[in-house]
C-alpha cells in the first residue's frame, strides 16, 4: 500500500471514530447557529427521498463511513413517519468526495445514484460505491455552498441531521444513530 493510501485510510478511520464519538440519541441544545442553518437549508442543493411533510436535512459526504451507516439505519423510516429526507451533499472527507457528489447530483436520477453510492459502499477503502464524475462548475459551486452552510454549525461534521422540533426550534443531531435512537428523534418532529 502506498503511503498516501495508508494516510488516507488512517485519516478516514480517525474521522469515523470522531464522528461516532459525536453521535448522541438526544438532540444538542438548540442554538442560534443551528436555527440559522435550518432557515437556510431549503435553499441548499439537496436530494429528496420520500414524500412526507416532516422534513429532515442530512449533511453527508459520499465517502463518509458514518453517513453510510446512517443511510442504512434510515431505510426502515423512508416512506413511513410522514418523512422527507433531504440529503445535502458535501465534499469534506477526501479528494474523491467532490467527484462522487457530482456523480450523484448530476445523475438522471439522483435518488438512485445516492442509493447506488450507499448500497455499494466499500468499507475497506472508505469509499462510496459510485464512480467519480468531473463536476460542472455549477455543481462544484453548489457543493461548496453546501459546505459553507455546514460550516455554519458549531461543529461542522458529517453526518449531521437538522430539523425543526414541535416548538419550531432547530434540533441538530450529529453522528450515525441506531434505528431505536432514530425513532426517538423522529418523535420530536411536528
PDB file of N, CA and C in Angstrom, residues 12-23 47 49 56-75 78 85-94 97 100-101 104 113-123 126-129 147 150 153 155-162 173-179 182 186:
ATOM      1  N   UNK A  12      -9.390   8.497   7.486  1.00  0.00           N
ATOM      2  CA  UNK A  12     -10.800   8.112   7.404  1.00  0.00           C
ATOM      3  C   UNK A  12     -11.233   7.374   8.666  1.00  0.00           C
ATOM      4  N   UNK A  13     -10.377   6.483   9.167  1.00  0.00           N
ATOM      5  CA  UNK A  13     -10.691   5.756  10.402  1.00  0.00           C
ATOM      6  C   UNK A  13     -10.789   6.728  11.571  1.00  0.00           C
ATOM      7  N   UNK A  14      -9.817   7.635  11.671  1.00  0.00           N
ATOM      8  CA  UNK A  14      -9.842   8.626  12.751  1.00  0.00           C
ATOM      9  C   UNK A  14     -11.093   9.495  12.658  1.00  0.00           C
ATOM     10  N   UNK A  15     -11.457   9.883  11.441  1.00  0.00           N
ATOM     11  CA  UNK A  15     -12.640  10.705  11.229  1.00  0.00           C
ATOM     12  C   UNK A  15     -13.893   9.937  11.641  1.00  0.00           C
ATOM     13  N   UNK A  16     -13.965   8.658  11.287  1.00  0.00           N
ATOM     14  CA  UNK A  16     -15.123   7.835  11.644  1.00  0.00           C
ATOM     15  C   UNK A  16     -15.241   7.696  13.159  1.00  0.00           C
ATOM     16  N   UNK A  17     -14.109   7.522  13.830  1.00  0.00           N
ATOM     17  CA  UNK A  17     -14.129   7.420  15.294  1.00  0.00           C
ATOM     18  C   UNK A  17     -14.618   8.722  15.895  1.00  0.00           C
ATOM     19  N   UNK A  18     -14.122   9.840  15.371  1.00  0.00           N
ATOM     20  CA  UNK A  18     -14.562  11.150  15.856  1.00  0.00           C
ATOM     21  C   UNK A  18     -16.059  11.307  15.659  1.00  0.00           C
ATOM     22  N   UNK A  19     -16.561  10.912  14.506  1.00  0.00           N
ATOM     23  CA  UNK A  19     -17.994  11.049  14.233  1.00  0.00           C
ATOM     24  C   UNK A  19     -18.811  10.170  15.156  1.00  0.00           C
ATOM     25  N   UNK A  20     -18.378   8.928  15.363  1.00  0.00           N
ATOM     26  CA  UNK A  20     -19.130   8.030  16.230  1.00  0.00           C
ATOM     27  C   UNK A  20     -19.110   8.521  17.669  1.00  0.00           C
ATOM     28  N   UNK A  21     -18.039   9.161  18.073  1.00  0.00           N
ATOM     29  CA  UNK A  21     -17.972   9.735  19.407  1.00  0.00           C
ATOM     30  C   UNK A  21     -18.969  10.867  19.549  1.00  0.00           C
ATOM     31  N   UNK A  22     -19.192  11.603  18.459  1.00  0.00           N
ATOM     32  CA  UNK A  22     -20.118  12.737  18.497  1.00  0.00           C
ATOM     33  C   UNK A  22     -21.574  12.298  18.446  1.00  0.00           C
ATOM     34  N   UNK A  23     -21.841  11.039  18.087  1.00  0.00           N
ATOM     35  CA  UNK A  23     -23.224  10.577  17.965  1.00  0.00           C
ATOM     36  C   UNK A  23     -23.919  10.616  19.320  1.00  0.00           C
ATOM     37  N   UNK A  47     -31.060  16.321  -2.195  1.00  0.00           N
ATOM     38  CA  UNK A  47     -31.745  15.232  -2.891  1.00  0.00           C
ATOM     39  C   UNK A  47     -32.862  14.772  -1.967  1.00  0.00           C
ATOM     40  N   UNK A  49     -35.697  12.383  -0.584  1.00  0.00           N
ATOM     41  CA  UNK A  49     -36.068  10.968  -0.531  1.00  0.00           C
ATOM     42  C   UNK A  49     -37.321  10.876   0.339  1.00  0.00           C
ATOM     43  N   UNK A  56     -36.433  16.404   7.209  1.00  0.00           N
ATOM     44  CA  UNK A  56     -35.169  16.249   7.933  1.00  0.00           C
ATOM     45  C   UNK A  56     -34.050  16.471   6.926  1.00  0.00           C
ATOM     46  N   UNK A  57     -33.166  17.433   7.222  1.00  0.00           N
ATOM     47  CA  UNK A  57     -31.995  17.690   6.384  1.00  0.00           C
ATOM     48  C   UNK A  57     -30.834  16.864   6.918  1.00  0.00           C
ATOM     49  N   UNK A  58     -30.076  16.257   5.987  1.00  0.00           N
ATOM     50  CA  UNK A  58     -28.929  15.437   6.389  1.00  0.00           C
ATOM     51  C   UNK A  58     -27.726  15.848   5.560  1.00  0.00           C
ATOM     52  N   UNK A  59     -26.715  16.409   6.221  1.00  0.00           N
ATOM     53  CA  UNK A  59     -25.448  16.703   5.563  1.00  0.00           C
ATOM     54  C   UNK A  59     -24.673  15.395   5.505  1.00  0.00           C
ATOM     55  N   UNK A  60     -24.169  15.056   4.309  1.00  0.00           N
ATOM     56  CA  UNK A  60     -23.424  13.806   4.149  1.00  0.00           C
ATOM     57  C   UNK A  60     -22.302  13.998   3.138  1.00  0.00           C
ATOM     58  N   UNK A  61     -21.297  13.156   3.256  1.00  0.00           N
ATOM     59  CA  UNK A  61     -20.208  13.073   2.276  1.00  0.00           C
ATOM     60  C   UNK A  61     -20.296  11.683   1.666  1.00  0.00           C
ATOM     61  N   UNK A  62     -20.186  11.546   0.345  1.00  0.00           N
ATOM     62  CA  UNK A  62     -20.302  10.233  -0.298  1.00  0.00           C
ATOM     63  C   UNK A  62     -19.274   9.208   0.180  1.00  0.00           C
ATOM     64  N   UNK A  63     -18.175   9.647   0.783  1.00  0.00           N
ATOM     65  CA  UNK A  63     -17.138   8.728   1.263  1.00  0.00           C
ATOM     66  C   UNK A  63     -17.162   8.521   2.776  1.00  0.00           C
ATOM     67  N   UNK A  64     -18.125   9.074   3.454  1.00  0.00           N
ATOM     68  CA  UNK A  64     -18.182   9.030   4.917  1.00  0.00           C
ATOM     69  C   UNK A  64     -18.745   7.698   5.406  1.00  0.00           C
ATOM     70  N   UNK A  65     -17.967   6.927   6.195  1.00  0.00           N
ATOM     71  CA  UNK A  65     -18.477   5.643   6.682  1.00  0.00           C
ATOM     72  C   UNK A  65     -19.657   5.789   7.642  1.00  0.00           C
ATOM     73  N   UNK A  66     -19.663   6.820   8.469  1.00  0.00           N
ATOM     74  CA  UNK A  66     -20.785   7.021   9.380  1.00  0.00           C
ATOM     75  C   UNK A  66     -22.038   7.459   8.634  1.00  0.00           C
ATOM     76  N   UNK A  67     -21.860   8.184   7.536  1.00  0.00           N
ATOM     77  CA  UNK A  67     -23.004   8.584   6.706  1.00  0.00           C
ATOM     78  C   UNK A  67     -23.647   7.351   6.082  1.00  0.00           C
ATOM     79  N   UNK A  68     -22.818   6.414   5.651  1.00  0.00           N
ATOM     80  CA  UNK A  68     -23.323   5.185   5.054  1.00  0.00           C
ATOM     81  C   UNK A  68     -24.101   4.384   6.097  1.00  0.00           C
ATOM     82  N   UNK A  69     -23.596   4.323   7.318  1.00  0.00           N
ATOM     83  CA  UNK A  69     -24.299   3.620   8.392  1.00  0.00           C
ATOM     84  C   UNK A  69     -25.640   4.295   8.680  1.00  0.00           C
ATOM     85  N   UNK A  70     -25.653   5.625   8.743  1.00  0.00           N
ATOM     86  CA  UNK A  70     -26.903   6.342   8.963  1.00  0.00           C
ATOM     87  C   UNK A  70     -27.885   6.067   7.824  1.00  0.00           C
ATOM     88  N   UNK A  71     -27.388   6.091   6.590  1.00  0.00           N
ATOM     89  CA  UNK A  71     -28.240   5.803   5.434  1.00  0.00           C
ATOM     90  C   UNK A  71     -28.918   4.432   5.622  1.00  0.00           C
ATOM     91  N   UNK A  72     -28.142   3.413   5.979  1.00  0.00           N
ATOM     92  CA  UNK A  72     -28.696   2.068   6.173  1.00  0.00           C
ATOM     93  C   UNK A  72     -29.726   2.055   7.308  1.00  0.00           C
ATOM     94  N   UNK A  73     -29.419   2.753   8.403  1.00  0.00           N
ATOM     95  CA  UNK A  73     -30.324   2.770   9.548  1.00  0.00           C
ATOM     96  C   UNK A  73     -31.619   3.536   9.260  1.00  0.00           C
ATOM     97  N   UNK A  74     -31.602   4.400   8.278  1.00  0.00           N
ATOM     98  CA  UNK A  74     -32.798   5.168   7.912  1.00  0.00           C
ATOM     99  C   UNK A  74     -33.725   4.416   6.949  1.00  0.00           C
ATOM    100  N   UNK A  75     -33.283   3.272   6.401  1.00  0.00           N
ATOM    101  CA  UNK A  75     -34.084   2.583   5.384  1.00  0.00           C
ATOM    102  C   UNK A  75     -35.489   2.276   5.867  1.00  0.00           C
ATOM    103  N   UNK A  78     -37.879   5.452   5.607  1.00  0.00           N
ATOM    104  CA  UNK A  78     -38.249   6.058   4.332  1.00  0.00           C
ATOM    105  C   UNK A  78     -39.632   5.536   3.956  1.00  0.00           C
ATOM    106  N   UNK A  85     -36.625  12.981   3.661  1.00  0.00           N
ATOM    107  CA  UNK A  85     -35.208  13.157   3.965  1.00  0.00           C
ATOM    108  C   UNK A  85     -34.597  13.978   2.842  1.00  0.00           C
ATOM    109  N   UNK A  86     -33.937  15.049   3.196  1.00  0.00           N
ATOM    110  CA  UNK A  86     -33.281  15.904   2.214  1.00  0.00           C
ATOM    111  C   UNK A  86     -31.778  15.793   2.432  1.00  0.00           C
ATOM    112  N   UNK A  87     -31.139  15.012   1.568  1.00  0.00           N
ATOM    113  CA  UNK A  87     -29.710  14.727   1.658  1.00  0.00           C
ATOM    114  C   UNK A  87     -28.924  15.880   1.037  1.00  0.00           C
ATOM    115  N   UNK A  88     -28.075  16.529   1.836  1.00  0.00           N
ATOM    116  CA  UNK A  88     -27.271  17.671   1.383  1.00  0.00           C
ATOM    117  C   UNK A  88     -25.832  17.199   1.219  1.00  0.00           C
ATOM    118  N   UNK A  89     -25.374  17.020  -0.033  1.00  0.00           N
ATOM    119  CA  UNK A  89     -24.014  16.516  -0.241  1.00  0.00           C
ATOM    120  C   UNK A  89     -22.950  17.589  -0.020  1.00  0.00           C
ATOM    121  N   UNK A  90     -21.875  17.169   0.637  1.00  0.00           N
ATOM    122  CA  UNK A  90     -20.685  17.999   0.813  1.00  0.00           C
ATOM    123  C   UNK A  90     -19.480  17.152   0.438  1.00  0.00           C
ATOM    124  N   UNK A  91     -18.340  17.786   0.302  1.00  0.00           N
ATOM    125  CA  UNK A  91     -17.108  17.075  -0.083  1.00  0.00           C
ATOM    126  C   UNK A  91     -16.017  17.439   0.918  1.00  0.00           C
ATOM    127  N   UNK A  92     -16.018  16.751   2.065  1.00  0.00           N
ATOM    128  CA  UNK A  92     -15.080  17.089   3.131  1.00  0.00           C
ATOM    129  C   UNK A  92     -14.200  15.925   3.585  1.00  0.00           C
ATOM    130  N   UNK A  93     -14.508  14.702   3.169  1.00  0.00           N
ATOM    131  CA  UNK A  93     -13.770  13.545   3.684  1.00  0.00           C
ATOM    132  C   UNK A  93     -12.459  13.316   2.955  1.00  0.00           C
ATOM    133  N   UNK A  94     -12.492  13.291   1.619  1.00  0.00           N
ATOM    134  CA  UNK A  94     -11.241  13.121   0.884  1.00  0.00           C
ATOM    135  C   UNK A  94     -11.355  13.676  -0.533  1.00  0.00           C
ATOM    136  N   UNK A  97     -14.361  12.909  -2.886  1.00  0.00           N
ATOM    137  CA  UNK A  97     -15.716  13.251  -2.435  1.00  0.00           C
ATOM    138  C   UNK A  97     -16.439  14.185  -3.402  1.00  0.00           C
ATOM    139  N   UNK A 100     -17.623  12.265  -6.473  1.00  0.00           N
ATOM    140  CA  UNK A 100     -18.737  11.374  -6.160  1.00  0.00           C
ATOM    141  C   UNK A 100     -20.019  12.183  -5.897  1.00  0.00           C
ATOM    142  N   UNK A 101     -19.874  13.332  -5.230  1.00  0.00           N
ATOM    143  CA  UNK A 101     -21.044  14.202  -5.026  1.00  0.00           C
ATOM    144  C   UNK A 101     -21.581  14.668  -6.377  1.00  0.00           C
ATOM    145  N   UNK A 104     -23.549  11.970  -8.128  1.00  0.00           N
ATOM    146  CA  UNK A 104     -24.892  11.826  -7.554  1.00  0.00           C
ATOM    147  C   UNK A 104     -25.794  12.971  -8.027  1.00  0.00           C
ATOM    148  N   UNK A 113     -28.831   7.314  -7.753  1.00  0.00           N
ATOM    149  CA  UNK A 113     -27.375   7.445  -7.649  1.00  0.00           C
ATOM    150  C   UNK A 113     -26.938   7.456  -6.185  1.00  0.00           C
ATOM    151  N   UNK A 114     -27.682   8.144  -5.333  1.00  0.00           N
ATOM    152  CA  UNK A 114     -27.393   8.140  -3.895  1.00  0.00           C
ATOM    153  C   UNK A 114     -27.500   6.716  -3.353  1.00  0.00           C
ATOM    154  N   UNK A 115     -28.553   6.019  -3.730  1.00  0.00           N
ATOM    155  CA  UNK A 115     -28.746   4.634  -3.290  1.00  0.00           C
ATOM    156  C   UNK A 115     -27.578   3.759  -3.743  1.00  0.00           C
ATOM    157  N   UNK A 116     -27.162   3.896  -4.994  1.00  0.00           N
ATOM    158  CA  UNK A 116     -26.052   3.111  -5.518  1.00  0.00           C
ATOM    159  C   UNK A 116     -24.772   3.400  -4.728  1.00  0.00           C
ATOM    160  N   UNK A 117     -24.529   4.675  -4.445  1.00  0.00           N
ATOM    161  CA  UNK A 117     -23.338   5.051  -3.687  1.00  0.00           C
ATOM    162  C   UNK A 117     -23.333   4.411  -2.302  1.00  0.00           C
ATOM    163  N   UNK A 118     -24.458   4.463  -1.611  1.00  0.00           N
ATOM    164  CA  UNK A 118     -24.514   3.978  -0.233  1.00  0.00           C
ATOM    165  C   UNK A 118     -24.610   2.450  -0.153  1.00  0.00           C
ATOM    166  N   UNK A 119     -25.347   1.833  -1.075  1.00  0.00           N
ATOM    167  CA  UNK A 119     -25.506   0.383  -1.016  1.00  0.00           C
ATOM    168  C   UNK A 119     -24.266  -0.368  -1.493  1.00  0.00           C
ATOM    169  N   UNK A 120     -23.388   0.312  -2.233  1.00  0.00           N
ATOM    170  CA  UNK A 120     -22.152  -0.322  -2.711  1.00  0.00           C
ATOM    171  C   UNK A 120     -20.925   0.308  -2.054  1.00  0.00           C
ATOM    172  N   UNK A 121     -21.122   0.860  -0.872  1.00  0.00           N
ATOM    173  CA  UNK A 121     -20.030   1.491  -0.137  1.00  0.00           C
ATOM    174  C   UNK A 121     -18.930   0.463   0.134  1.00  0.00           C
ATOM    175  N   UNK A 122     -17.677   0.848  -0.085  1.00  0.00           N
ATOM    176  CA  UNK A 122     -16.522  -0.023   0.136  1.00  0.00           C
ATOM    177  C   UNK A 122     -15.915   0.311   1.497  1.00  0.00           C
ATOM    178  N   UNK A 123     -16.283  -0.472   2.506  1.00  0.00           N
ATOM    179  CA  UNK A 123     -15.830  -0.197   3.866  1.00  0.00           C
ATOM    180  C   UNK A 123     -14.321  -0.367   4.015  1.00  0.00           C
ATOM    181  N   UNK A 126     -12.997   2.851   2.509  1.00  0.00           N
ATOM    182  CA  UNK A 126     -13.693   4.071   2.950  1.00  0.00           C
ATOM    183  C   UNK A 126     -14.099   4.913   1.753  1.00  0.00           C
ATOM    184  N   UNK A 127     -14.803   4.277   0.831  1.00  0.00           N
ATOM    185  CA  UNK A 127     -15.164   4.952  -0.417  1.00  0.00           C
ATOM    186  C   UNK A 127     -16.600   4.634  -0.805  1.00  0.00           C
ATOM    187  N   UNK A 128     -17.301   5.670  -1.230  1.00  0.00           N
ATOM    188  CA  UNK A 128     -18.644   5.482  -1.753  1.00  0.00           C
ATOM    189  C   UNK A 128     -18.619   4.592  -2.980  1.00  0.00           C
ATOM    190  N   UNK A 129     -19.764   3.984  -3.279  1.00  0.00           N
ATOM    191  CA  UNK A 129     -19.843   2.993  -4.331  1.00  0.00           C
ATOM    192  C   UNK A 129     -20.151   3.522  -5.712  1.00  0.00           C
ATOM    193  N   UNK A 147     -21.183  23.179   1.701  1.00  0.00           N
ATOM    194  CA  UNK A 147     -20.125  23.110   2.716  1.00  0.00           C
ATOM    195  C   UNK A 147     -20.115  24.374   3.575  1.00  0.00           C
ATOM    196  N   UNK A 150     -22.886  23.937   6.034  1.00  0.00           N
ATOM    197  CA  UNK A 150     -22.457  23.010   7.081  1.00  0.00           C
ATOM    198  C   UNK A 150     -21.520  23.701   8.061  1.00  0.00           C
ATOM    199  N   UNK A 153     -22.601  25.448  11.360  1.00  0.00           N
ATOM    200  CA  UNK A 153     -22.909  24.745  12.608  1.00  0.00           C
ATOM    201  C   UNK A 153     -21.745  24.896  13.584  1.00  0.00           C
ATOM    202  N   UNK A 155     -20.248  22.607  15.315  1.00  0.00           N
ATOM    203  CA  UNK A 155     -19.281  21.551  14.999  1.00  0.00           C
ATOM    204  C   UNK A 155     -19.681  20.997  13.631  1.00  0.00           C
ATOM    205  N   UNK A 156     -18.993  21.417  12.568  1.00  0.00           N
ATOM    206  CA  UNK A 156     -19.394  21.002  11.218  1.00  0.00           C
ATOM    207  C   UNK A 156     -18.853  19.617  10.847  1.00  0.00           C
ATOM    208  N   UNK A 157     -19.616  18.575  11.192  1.00  0.00           N
ATOM    209  CA  UNK A 157     -19.220  17.204  10.873  1.00  0.00           C
ATOM    210  C   UNK A 157     -20.332  16.524  10.085  1.00  0.00           C
ATOM    211  N   UNK A 158     -19.978  15.430   9.451  1.00  0.00           N
ATOM    212  CA  UNK A 158     -20.954  14.598   8.758  1.00  0.00           C
ATOM    213  C   UNK A 158     -20.976  13.225   9.417  1.00  0.00           C
ATOM    214  N   UNK A 159     -22.135  12.615   9.508  1.00  0.00           N
ATOM    215  CA  UNK A 159     -23.442  13.156   9.157  1.00  0.00           C
ATOM    216  C   UNK A 159     -23.978  14.080  10.246  1.00  0.00           C
ATOM    217  N   UNK A 160     -24.740  15.049   9.805  1.00  0.00           N
ATOM    218  CA  UNK A 160     -25.476  15.945  10.699  1.00  0.00           C
ATOM    219  C   UNK A 160     -26.920  15.987  10.241  1.00  0.00           C
ATOM    220  N   UNK A 161     -27.837  15.685  11.140  1.00  0.00           N
ATOM    221  CA  UNK A 161     -29.271  15.774  10.866  1.00  0.00           C
ATOM    222  C   UNK A 161     -29.778  17.072  11.470  1.00  0.00           C
ATOM    223  N   UNK A 162     -30.638  17.749  10.757  1.00  0.00           N
ATOM    224  CA  UNK A 162     -31.159  19.030  11.205  1.00  0.00           C
ATOM    225  C   UNK A 162     -32.638  19.099  10.848  1.00  0.00           C
ATOM    226  N   UNK A 173     -28.643  16.801  15.311  1.00  0.00           N
ATOM    227  CA  UNK A 173     -28.144  15.503  15.752  1.00  0.00           C
ATOM    228  C   UNK A 173     -26.931  15.185  14.886  1.00  0.00           C
ATOM    229  N   UNK A 174     -25.823  14.844  15.520  1.00  0.00           N
ATOM    230  CA  UNK A 174     -24.614  14.554  14.754  1.00  0.00           C
ATOM    231  C   UNK A 174     -24.153  13.130  15.019  1.00  0.00           C
ATOM    232  N   UNK A 175     -23.789  12.449  13.954  1.00  0.00           N
ATOM    233  CA  UNK A 175     -23.332  11.071  14.043  1.00  0.00           C
ATOM    234  C   UNK A 175     -24.383  10.108  13.527  1.00  0.00           C
ATOM    235  N   UNK A 176     -23.987   8.848  13.431  1.00  0.00           N
ATOM    236  CA  UNK A 176     -24.878   7.800  12.931  1.00  0.00           C
ATOM    237  C   UNK A 176     -25.635   7.194  14.103  1.00  0.00           C
ATOM    238  N   UNK A 177     -26.941   7.330  14.081  1.00  0.00           N
ATOM    239  CA  UNK A 177     -27.772   6.812  15.154  1.00  0.00           C
ATOM    240  C   UNK A 177     -28.350   5.455  14.795  1.00  0.00           C
ATOM    241  N   UNK A 178     -28.643   4.670  15.824  1.00  0.00           N
ATOM    242  CA  UNK A 178     -29.291   3.376  15.637  1.00  0.00           C
ATOM    243  C   UNK A 178     -30.746   3.591  15.251  1.00  0.00           C
ATOM    244  N   UNK A 179     -31.406   2.565  14.710  1.00  0.00           N
ATOM    245  CA  UNK A 179     -32.839   2.707  14.400  1.00  0.00           C
ATOM    246  C   UNK A 179     -33.674   3.062  15.631  1.00  0.00           C
ATOM    247  N   UNK A 182     -33.164   6.686  16.301  1.00  0.00           N
ATOM    248  CA  UNK A 182     -33.845   7.466  15.264  1.00  0.00           C
ATOM    249  C   UNK A 182     -35.342   7.558  15.536  1.00  0.00           C
ATOM    250  N   UNK A 186     -37.286  11.058  15.761  1.00  0.00           N
ATOM    251  CA  UNK A 186     -38.398  11.432  14.898  1.00  0.00           C
ATOM    252  C   UNK A 186     -39.676  11.701  15.688  1.00  0.00           C
TER     253      UNK A 186
END
